[in-house]
Amino acid sequence: MTGLALDPSGLLGEVYISFWIPTVVLTAALAIKLPTIIRLWRDPLLRAVGGLLLLACFVFVFAAPATIAWVNRVTGVPNIAAPLVYSLLTAFCGSCLLLIIAWRNGLSDRSAEARRAMRLVICAYSGVIVALWVLFALADAPVERVRDLDTYYANTPFMREETLLYLLAHCTAVLITSRLIWNWVRTDGLDAWLRWGLVCLGVGYALNLIFDAAKLTAVAARWTGNDLDWLSTDLAPPVACLSAILIAVGFILPHAGQYLHDRWRVRLAHHRLRPLYLLMRSVNGSGVRFVLRATPELRLIRRETFIRDVLLSLARHIDEDLRGRSFAAALALGFAPVRAKALASAVTIQDAIDRKSRAPDGGGSGGPDTTDLLQEIGAVSRALRHPTDIQAVRARAAAPAENVPVHD
């Protein structure tokens, strides 16, 4: 037990996060975004987001130890997976910077400063990728290292410089991207889903600083003759995986959150119409035919249409005088005008149903004007959930009529 407590690598090995977990999350993010990207293919920002997520997937696929060993074996060059992974990671960092600059400033109104910044990013990170391959070609790294290449070759000429180059390029991109994101988060007027997405992106990129610090510390320790390899092999990978998951969530959240919010509003509207729908179904004798593949929007439209059609058939049974008395009664009982109007309509509809059952051919005292009822079906349906209030309004509206003398 004591040995385990003193062995950080042993503890971290227990919480190791598979490289395939962020790959799955990133792929899910890409799948969620893909329909929008295809539909709005001409939008360069959407294409950039899709490319960024695809690039992130490639990073984790090729950074997995099993893939590293496969690439080395297929090419026959020991450790050639290293510059490949470093290049993908560098390209991802550059793409993040480009996306944030373009996303924040907008493609239609980019300043000369923003365009210069984007050209600088492209040139700098393209140069880094070229330098990574040149350094690898110059280095002597014959022993394959799948998980600890950074520290194993920390003192090897050119491999040492290659490691430093990709880590510094990564750290620079993370610092700049994090700053841009957190400045953006503090901007007023952001959509809530976008703000939370940016927060996830900001935390995800900030975690990358821990990844860089762990790697650089482990490499520097080798330079001084110490062994802190566990920082590179056991701490950095799970931190990178967690960072990628948060970044994927950051890209998913604005889109998926708004999508789920819209779906919730549609389903809630459909549910709120249920009391009025059941009442109209009792009048019509049957309801809306169930369609298994109908979308929530279509089900809502069909329920609204059914309710309005049945209300139109009740038009000749509507008693406008009763609606006026019920509205006044509801106001007298202390209900707000909007609520009073809905309660009055509910009383009138119930009375119209009774009238129709007694005299199917009609004969109401008012004209067949159901405009207000057709426009306020949501409020009327909510009023029907409170039968006690409706009974109170009905009783109050009927009370004056009972005291009016009847003349021949």
Coordinates of C-alpha atoms in Angstrom, one line a residue:
M1 CA 0.0 0.0 0.0
T2 CA 2.8 2.4 0.9
G3 CA 4.6 1.6 -2.4
L4 CA 1.5 2.5 -4.4
A5 CA 1.0 5.7 -2.5
L6 CA 4.6 6.8 -3.4
D7 CA 4.3 5.8 -7.0
P8 CA 2.5 8.4 -9.0
S9 CA 2.7 6.4 -12.2
G10 CA 0.8 3.5 -10.5
L11 CA -2.0 5.8 -9.4
L12 CA -2.3 7.5 -12.7
G13 CA -2.3 4.1 -14.5
E14 CA -5.5 3.3 -12.7
V15 CA -7.3 6.4 -14.1
Y16 CA -5.8 6.2 -17.6
I17 CA -8.3 7.4 -20.2
S18 CA -8.3 5.5 -23.5
F19 CA -7.3 7.5 -26.6
W20 CA -10.5 6.0 -28.2
I21 CA -12.8 7.8 -25.8
P22 CA -12.1 11.3 -27.1
T23 CA -12.1 9.8 -30.6
V24 CA -15.6 8.6 -30.1
V25 CA -16.7 11.9 -28.6
L26 CA -15.1 13.9 -31.4
T27 CA -16.7 11.7 -34.0
A28 CA -20.1 12.2 -32.3
A29 CA -19.5 16.0 -32.5
L30 CA -18.7 15.7 -36.1
A31 CA -21.7 13.5 -36.8
I32 CA -24.0 16.1 -35.1
K33 CA -22.5 19.0 -37.1
L34 CA -22.4 17.1 -40.4
P35 CA -26.0 17.6 -41.5
T36 CA -25.7 21.4 -41.0
I37 CA -22.3 21.4 -42.7
I38 CA -23.7 19.6 -45.7
R39 CA -26.8 21.7 -45.8
L40 CA -24.8 25.0 -45.5
W41 CA -21.7 23.8 -47.3
R42 CA -20.9 27.3 -48.7
D43 CA -20.5 28.6 -45.1
P44 CA -16.7 28.6 -44.7
L45 CA -16.9 28.7 -40.9
L46 CA -19.0 25.5 -40.8
R47 CA -16.5 23.8 -43.1
A48 CA -13.7 24.9 -40.8
V49 CA -15.5 23.5 -37.8
G50 CA -16.0 20.2 -39.6
G51 CA -12.3 20.1 -40.7
L52 CA -11.2 20.9 -37.2
L53 CA -13.2 18.1 -35.7
L54 CA -12.0 15.7 -38.3
L55 CA -8.4 16.7 -37.7
A56 CA -8.8 16.2 -34.0
C57 CA -10.1 12.7 -34.6
F58 CA -7.0 12.0 -36.7
V59 CA -4.8 13.2 -33.9
F60 CA -6.2 10.8 -31.3
V61 CA -6.5 7.9 -33.8
F62 CA -2.8 8.2 -34.8
A63 CA -1.7 9.0 -31.2
A64 CA -3.0 5.7 -29.9
P65 CA -0.2 3.4 -29.0
A66 CA -1.6 0.6 -31.2
T67 CA -1.8 2.9 -34.2
I68 CA 1.7 4.2 -33.6
A69 CA 3.0 0.6 -33.6
W70 CA 1.0 -0.1 -36.8
V71 CA 2.3 2.9 -38.7
N72 CA 5.9 2.1 -37.7
R73 CA 5.5 -1.5 -38.8
V74 CA 3.8 -0.7 -42.1
T75 CA 6.3 2.0 -43.2
G76 CA 9.3 0.0 -41.8
V77 CA 10.7 3.2 -40.3
P78 CA 11.1 3.1 -36.5
N79 CA 9.3 6.0 -34.8
I80 CA 8.1 7.7 -38.0
A81 CA 4.7 7.9 -36.3
A82 CA 6.2 10.7 -34.2
P83 CA 6.5 13.4 -36.8
L84 CA 3.1 12.3 -38.2
V85 CA 1.4 12.7 -34.9
Y86 CA 3.3 16.0 -34.1
S87 CA 2.3 17.3 -37.5
L88 CA -1.4 16.5 -37.0
L89 CA -1.3 18.1 -33.6
T90 CA 0.5 21.2 -35.0
A91 CA -2.1 21.5 -37.8
F92 CA -4.9 21.1 -35.3
C93 CA -3.4 23.9 -33.2
G94 CA -3.1 26.2 -36.2
S95 CA -6.6 25.4 -37.3
C96 CA -7.9 26.3 -33.9
L97 CA -6.3 29.7 -34.0
L98 CA -7.6 30.3 -37.5
L99 CA -11.1 29.2 -36.6
I100 CA -11.3 31.4 -33.4
I101 CA -9.9 34.4 -35.3
A102 CA -12.4 34.0 -38.1
W103 CA -15.3 33.0 -35.8
R104 CA -14.8 36.0 -33.5
N105 CA -14.2 38.6 -36.3
G106 CA -16.6 37.2 -38.9
L107 CA -15.6 36.4 -42.4
S108 CA -17.7 39.2 -44.0
D109 CA -16.1 42.0 -42.0
R110 CA -12.5 41.0 -41.3
S111 CA -10.1 43.8 -40.6
A112 CA -6.7 44.0 -42.2
E113 CA -5.2 43.1 -38.8
A114 CA -7.2 39.9 -38.6
R115 CA -6.2 38.9 -42.2
R116 CA -2.5 39.5 -41.3
A117 CA -2.9 37.4 -38.2
M118 CA -4.4 34.5 -40.2
R119 CA -1.6 34.7 -42.8
L120 CA 0.9 34.7 -39.9
V121 CA -0.7 31.6 -38.4
I122 CA -0.7 29.7 -41.7
C123 CA 2.9 30.5 -42.4
A124 CA 4.2 29.9 -38.9
Y125 CA 2.5 26.5 -38.4
S126 CA 3.2 25.3 -41.9
G127 CA 6.9 26.1 -41.2
V128 CA 6.7 24.2 -38.0
I129 CA 5.3 21.1 -39.7
V130 CA 8.1 21.2 -42.4
A131 CA 10.7 21.6 -39.7
L132 CA 9.4 18.6 -37.7
W133 CA 10.0 16.3 -40.7
V134 CA 13.4 17.8 -41.4
L135 CA 14.5 17.3 -37.8
F136 CA 13.2 13.7 -37.8
A137 CA 15.2 13.0 -41.0
L138 CA 18.3 14.4 -39.4
A139 CA 17.9 12.5 -36.1
D140 CA 19.1 9.1 -35.2
A141 CA 16.2 7.3 -33.4
P142 CA 16.5 3.6 -34.2
V143 CA 14.8 2.2 -31.1
E144 CA 11.0 2.2 -31.4
R145 CA 9.3 3.9 -28.4
V146 CA 5.5 3.8 -28.5
R147 CA 4.7 5.6 -25.3
D148 CA 7.8 7.4 -24.0
L149 CA 9.5 8.7 -27.1
D150 CA 9.7 12.3 -25.8
T151 CA 11.6 11.4 -22.7
Y152 CA 13.6 8.5 -24.2
Y153 CA 15.1 10.7 -26.8
A154 CA 15.2 13.9 -24.7
N155 CA 19.0 14.1 -25.0
T156 CA 19.3 12.9 -28.7
P157 CA 20.3 15.6 -31.1
F158 CA 17.4 16.8 -33.5
M159 CA 14.9 14.6 -31.7
R160 CA 15.4 16.9 -28.7
E161 CA 14.7 19.9 -30.9
E162 CA 11.7 18.2 -32.5
T163 CA 10.1 17.6 -29.2
L164 CA 10.7 21.1 -28.0
L165 CA 9.4 22.5 -31.3
Y166 CA 6.0 20.8 -31.3
L167 CA 5.5 21.5 -27.6
L168 CA 6.3 25.2 -27.9
A169 CA 4.1 25.5 -31.0
H170 CA 1.3 23.7 -29.2
C171 CA 1.7 25.8 -26.0
T172 CA 1.7 29.1 -28.0
A173 CA -1.5 28.1 -29.9
V174 CA -3.2 27.1 -26.6
L175 CA -2.3 30.3 -24.8
I176 CA -3.5 32.5 -27.7
T177 CA -6.7 30.5 -28.3
S178 CA -7.5 30.4 -24.6
R179 CA -7.1 34.1 -24.3
L180 CA -9.3 34.8 -27.3
I181 CA -12.0 32.4 -26.1
W182 CA -12.1 33.8 -22.5
N183 CA -12.3 37.4 -23.9
W184 CA -15.2 36.3 -26.0
V185 CA -17.0 34.6 -23.1
R186 CA -17.0 38.0 -21.3
T187 CA -18.8 39.7 -24.2
D188 CA -22.3 40.8 -23.5
G189 CA -25.3 39.6 -25.5
L190 CA -24.1 36.0 -26.2
D191 CA -26.6 33.2 -26.5
A192 CA -26.6 31.1 -23.4
W193 CA -25.8 27.9 -25.3
L194 CA -22.9 29.6 -27.1
R195 CA -21.6 31.0 -23.9
W196 CA -21.5 27.6 -22.2
G197 CA -20.0 26.1 -25.3
L198 CA -17.2 28.7 -25.2
V199 CA -16.7 27.9 -21.5
C200 CA -16.2 24.3 -22.3
L201 CA -13.8 25.2 -25.1
G202 CA -11.9 27.5 -22.8
V203 CA -11.5 24.9 -20.0
G204 CA -10.5 22.3 -22.6
Y205 CA -7.8 24.5 -24.1
A206 CA -6.6 25.5 -20.6
L207 CA -6.1 21.8 -19.7
N208 CA -3.7 21.6 -22.6
L209 CA -1.4 23.8 -20.7
I210 CA -1.2 21.1 -18.1
F211 CA -0.3 18.7 -20.9
D212 CA 2.5 20.9 -22.1
A213 CA 3.8 21.6 -18.6
A214 CA 3.9 17.9 -17.8
K215 CA 5.7 17.0 -21.1
L216 CA 8.2 19.9 -20.8
T217 CA 8.9 19.1 -17.1
A218 CA 9.6 15.4 -17.9
V219 CA 11.9 16.3 -20.8
A220 CA 13.8 18.9 -18.7
A221 CA 14.2 16.4 -15.9
R222 CA 16.0 14.1 -18.4
W223 CA 18.4 16.9 -19.2
T224 CA 19.4 17.2 -15.6
G225 CA 19.7 13.5 -15.1
N226 CA 16.4 13.0 -13.2
D227 CA 13.5 10.7 -14.1
L228 CA 10.1 12.2 -14.1
D229 CA 8.9 10.2 -17.1
W230 CA 5.5 9.5 -15.4
L231 CA 4.5 13.1 -16.1
S232 CA 4.8 12.4 -19.8
T233 CA 3.6 8.8 -20.0
D234 CA 0.9 8.7 -17.3
L235 CA -0.3 12.3 -16.6
A236 CA -0.1 14.0 -20.0
P237 CA -2.2 11.4 -22.0
P238 CA -5.3 11.4 -19.8
V239 CA -5.1 15.2 -19.5
A240 CA -5.0 15.5 -23.3
C241 CA -8.0 13.1 -23.6
L242 CA -10.1 15.1 -21.1
S243 CA -9.2 18.3 -22.9
A244 CA -10.3 16.8 -26.2
I245 CA -13.6 15.7 -24.7
L246 CA -14.3 19.2 -23.4
I247 CA -13.4 20.8 -26.7
A248 CA -15.8 18.4 -28.5
V249 CA -18.5 19.3 -26.0
G250 CA -17.8 22.9 -26.6
F251 CA -18.4 22.5 -30.3
I252 CA -21.5 20.3 -29.7
L253 CA -23.2 22.4 -27.0
P254 CA -24.3 25.5 -29.0
H255 CA -25.8 23.3 -31.8
A256 CA -27.1 20.4 -29.8
G257 CA -28.3 22.6 -26.9
Q258 CA -30.4 24.8 -29.2
Y259 CA -31.7 21.7 -31.0
L260 CA -32.8 20.1 -27.8
H261 CA -34.2 23.4 -26.5
D262 CA -36.4 23.7 -29.7
R263 CA -37.4 20.1 -29.4
W264 CA -38.4 20.6 -25.8
R265 CA -40.5 23.7 -26.6
V266 CA -42.3 21.7 -29.3
R267 CA -43.0 18.8 -27.1
L268 CA -44.1 21.1 -24.2
A269 CA -46.5 22.9 -26.6
H270 CA -47.9 19.6 -27.7
H271 CA -48.4 18.4 -24.1
R272 CA -50.0 21.7 -23.1
L273 CA -52.7 21.3 -25.8
R274 CA -53.7 17.9 -24.4
P275 CA -56.7 19.0 -22.2
L276 CA -58.3 21.0 -25.1
Y277 CA -57.4 18.2 -27.5
L278 CA -59.2 15.6 -25.3
L279 CA -62.2 17.9 -25.0
M280 CA -62.4 18.3 -28.8
R281 CA -61.9 14.6 -29.3
S282 CA -65.0 14.0 -27.1
V283 CA -66.9 16.3 -29.5
N284 CA -65.6 14.8 -32.7
G285 CA -65.7 11.2 -31.5
S286 CA -62.2 10.4 -32.6
G287 CA -58.8 12.1 -32.5
V288 CA -55.7 12.6 -34.7
R289 CA -54.5 9.3 -36.3
F290 CA -51.2 8.2 -34.8
V291 CA -48.3 8.2 -37.3
L292 CA -45.2 6.4 -36.0
R293 CA -42.6 8.4 -38.0
A294 CA -44.2 11.8 -37.5
T295 CA -41.8 14.4 -36.3
P296 CA -42.6 16.4 -33.1
E297 CA -43.3 19.5 -35.2
L298 CA -45.7 17.6 -37.4
R299 CA -47.5 16.1 -34.4
L300 CA -47.9 19.6 -32.9
I301 CA -49.3 21.0 -36.2
R302 CA -51.7 18.1 -36.6
R303 CA -53.0 18.5 -33.0
E304 CA -53.4 22.3 -33.5
T305 CA -55.2 21.8 -36.8
F306 CA -57.6 19.2 -35.3
I307 CA -58.5 21.5 -32.4
R308 CA -59.2 24.4 -34.7
D309 CA -61.3 22.3 -37.1
V310 CA -63.5 21.1 -34.2
L311 CA -63.8 24.6 -32.8
L312 CA -65.0 25.8 -36.2
S313 CA -67.7 23.1 -36.1
L314 CA -68.8 24.5 -32.7
A315 CA -69.0 28.1 -34.0
R316 CA -72.8 28.1 -34.4
H317 CA -73.2 27.0 -30.8
I318 CA -71.0 29.7 -29.3
D319 CA -72.8 32.1 -26.9
E320 CA -71.0 35.4 -27.1
D321 CA -73.1 36.9 -24.3
L322 CA -71.9 34.1 -22.0
R323 CA -68.3 34.7 -23.0
G324 CA -68.7 38.4 -22.1
R325 CA -70.3 37.6 -18.7
S326 CA -67.7 35.0 -18.0
F327 CA -64.9 37.4 -18.7
A328 CA -66.4 40.0 -16.4
A329 CA -66.9 37.3 -13.8
A330 CA -63.3 36.2 -14.0
L331 CA -62.1 39.8 -13.6
A332 CA -64.3 40.2 -10.6
L333 CA -62.8 37.0 -9.1
G334 CA -59.4 38.7 -9.3
F335 CA -57.9 36.9 -12.3
A336 CA -55.5 38.8 -14.6
P337 CA -57.1 39.9 -17.9
V338 CA -55.2 37.3 -20.0
R339 CA -56.1 34.6 -17.6
A340 CA -59.7 35.8 -17.4
K341 CA -60.0 35.7 -21.1
A342 CA -58.8 32.1 -21.3
L343 CA -61.2 31.0 -18.5
A344 CA -64.1 32.8 -20.2
S345 CA -63.2 31.0 -23.5
A346 CA -63.1 27.6 -21.6
V347 CA -66.5 28.2 -20.1
T348 CA -67.9 29.2 -23.5
I349 CA -66.5 26.1 -25.2
Q350 CA -67.9 23.8 -22.6
D351 CA -71.3 25.5 -22.9
A352 CA -71.1 25.2 -26.7
I353 CA -70.5 21.4 -26.4
D354 CA -73.5 21.1 -24.1
R355 CA -75.6 23.2 -26.6
K356 CA -74.5 20.9 -29.4
S357 CA -75.4 17.8 -27.5
R358 CA -78.9 19.2 -26.9
A359 CA -79.5 20.9 -30.3
P360 CA -77.1 19.6 -33.0
D361 CA -78.4 22.1 -35.5
G362 CA -77.2 25.1 -33.5
G363 CA -78.9 28.2 -32.4
G364 CA -76.4 30.1 -30.2
S365 CA -77.2 33.7 -29.3
G366 CA -74.0 35.0 -30.9
G367 CA -72.4 34.9 -34.3
P368 CA -70.0 32.2 -35.4
D369 CA -66.9 34.2 -34.6
T370 CA -64.2 31.9 -33.2
T371 CA -61.2 34.1 -34.1
D372 CA -60.1 34.6 -30.5
L373 CA -60.6 31.0 -29.6
L374 CA -58.6 29.9 -32.6
Q375 CA -55.7 32.2 -31.7
E376 CA -55.7 31.4 -28.0
I377 CA -55.9 27.6 -27.9
G378 CA -52.8 27.3 -25.8
A379 CA -54.1 29.6 -23.1
V380 CA -57.5 27.9 -23.2
S381 CA -56.0 24.5 -22.9
R382 CA -54.0 25.6 -19.9
A383 CA -57.1 27.0 -18.3
L384 CA -58.9 23.6 -18.7
R385 CA -56.2 22.2 -16.3
H386 CA -58.0 24.1 -13.5
P387 CA -61.6 23.0 -13.4
T388 CA -62.2 24.6 -10.0
D389 CA -61.4 28.1 -11.5
I390 CA -63.7 27.3 -14.5
Q391 CA -66.6 26.3 -12.2
A392 CA -66.1 29.5 -10.1
V393 CA -66.3 31.6 -13.2
R394 CA -69.3 29.7 -14.6
A395 CA -71.1 30.1 -11.3
R396 CA -70.3 33.8 -11.0
A397 CA -71.3 34.4 -14.7
A398 CA -74.6 32.6 -14.2
A399 CA -75.5 34.4 -10.9
P400 CA -76.7 37.7 -12.4
A401 CA -78.8 36.0 -15.0
E402 CA -80.7 34.1 -12.3
N403 CA -81.8 37.4 -10.6
V404 CA -83.0 39.1 -13.8
P405 CA -86.8 39.0 -14.0
V406 CA -88.4 37.3 -16.9
H407 CA -90.9 39.3 -18.8
D408 CA -93.6 38.0 -21.2

